[in-house]
């Protein structure tokens, strides 16, 4: 009955996508006289839009994941190259949601630009100075320090939407689900539903709820956000996460197909939305569609320069999942090797900083081509020294909500996952199993999302299933089934273990469950 109720509730979100107009959209029309921005996503706002209006509209469109500020603010920054917050918004968006790899490099360069503007203007407002400090910490990989600065900005102005979005994104990198939700809920009472951007707060709150496993509440609030703003792609993205977490691939794939127009907008989420869709298709054996997504929608053909690391990391996730499903991934592996090679030098020379999981995804591919891969290291982020930080904050007293794990735990976990990928690629499955088994319970200290954490468990199961003794593999699959009982791929993996064990009855049962849940139906591949 609960499943039926969930199935009936989703059309409310669907209706929001197609029929309802947003309170914030009409407010935008009142403020700017232009309605919802629906031009090309690489289009700059025209000369008739004032600098401040351009900033506010670019911020709203960015927070809703509809456009890149570097495009929308191009004209404003050409007209006034001393427009501090315009540069800050562009730099922050390029750091957290780069369209291409060059954006990550440009974000680092923005720090010098904004620092020079502040130095030349003694009357720069305090919050703008703090944004400059936060940007510097963020592009340097001092994520927890940057989060402290953004929280400090929000003490000064709880309606600072850029600080809210950046703190929210940083807590995602840190894997701090408590504060992903908390940074929004701490400010919600100070906002009005009539404030421009309020629906975006709701969509971020909904995402935080699903990170905490509160799926029904997340769905309800994401639907509310979409009823206020039918173009809020972060709310739509949250609903895709909710469906994926519930494990009903048929429902998720149908929902994605029904609202295909929400995917192709050229905005910061476009490639990642296709990644989310591909997770459903994996369970249904639609490998042909996934390879097409990779070719056309994720590794977009119109992009001729190196892809952003986040894009390549998503593609790497799909590579491993396709590989574990028994697909021919050699061509994709070579493509990923070329993509990571184009980015790795900048990371190794510290011109850009990868998050821990992005660094591991890079290593997982590059090490598979090297018989003696180098042992990459991950230096844990140093604790935030609040007294020293206060000296940078022009008199503002910093406030910290997120505190790091012990450096020993972070280093040991990173090394364990790194060595697990290396051993697996070299065919040392016993070694891979032991290294991963030792750290699997601590993967969250590396930050990232549940989907990223799941890949480590999948690698462990795959390694264990290739060992001589399959007892551990069977126990691990029992665990996964308790969590993903509606996953056709999990049942398919279980069937392979039963086949190796020689348990014909259990093999038939597992294959039957895999088929019933969608794998192999309609001519779709089962392996």
Coordinates of C-alpha atoms in Angstrom, one line a residue, residues 247-252 280-286 484-492 509-522 524-526:
X247 CA 15.1 1.5 -5.8
X248 CA 12.2 1.5 -8.3
X249 CA 14.1 1.7 -11.5
X250 CA 11.1 1.3 -13.8
X251 CA 9.3 4.2 -12.0
X252 CA 12.4 6.4 -12.1
X280 CA 17.8 3.7 -13.5
X281 CA 18.7 2.4 -16.9
X282 CA 21.5 0.3 -15.4
X283 CA 19.0 -1.7 -13.4
X284 CA 16.8 -2.2 -16.5
X285 CA 19.7 -3.5 -18.7
X286 CA 19.4 -0.5 -21.1
X484 CA 18.4 -2.6 -2.5
X485 CA 15.8 -5.4 -2.6
X486 CA 14.1 -3.9 -5.6
X487 CA 17.3 -3.7 -7.6
X488 CA 17.5 -6.0 -10.6
X489 CA 21.2 -5.6 -10.9
X490 CA 21.8 -6.6 -7.3
X491 CA 19.7 -9.8 -7.9
X492 CA 21.7 -10.4 -11.1
X509 CA 15.3 -17.7 -7.9
X510 CA 17.8 -14.9 -8.2
X511 CA 17.5 -14.8 -12.0
X512 CA 13.7 -14.8 -11.7
X513 CA 13.8 -11.9 -9.3
X514 CA 16.1 -10.0 -11.6
X515 CA 13.8 -10.5 -14.5
X516 CA 10.7 -9.6 -12.6
X517 CA 12.3 -6.3 -11.6
X518 CA 13.0 -5.4 -15.2
X519 CA 16.4 -6.8 -16.2
X520 CA 16.0 -8.7 -19.4
X521 CA 12.5 -7.6 -20.2
X522 CA 11.7 -6.2 -23.6
X524 CA 17.1 -5.7 -22.7
X525 CA 20.4 -7.3 -21.9
X526 CA 20.9 -9.2 -18.7

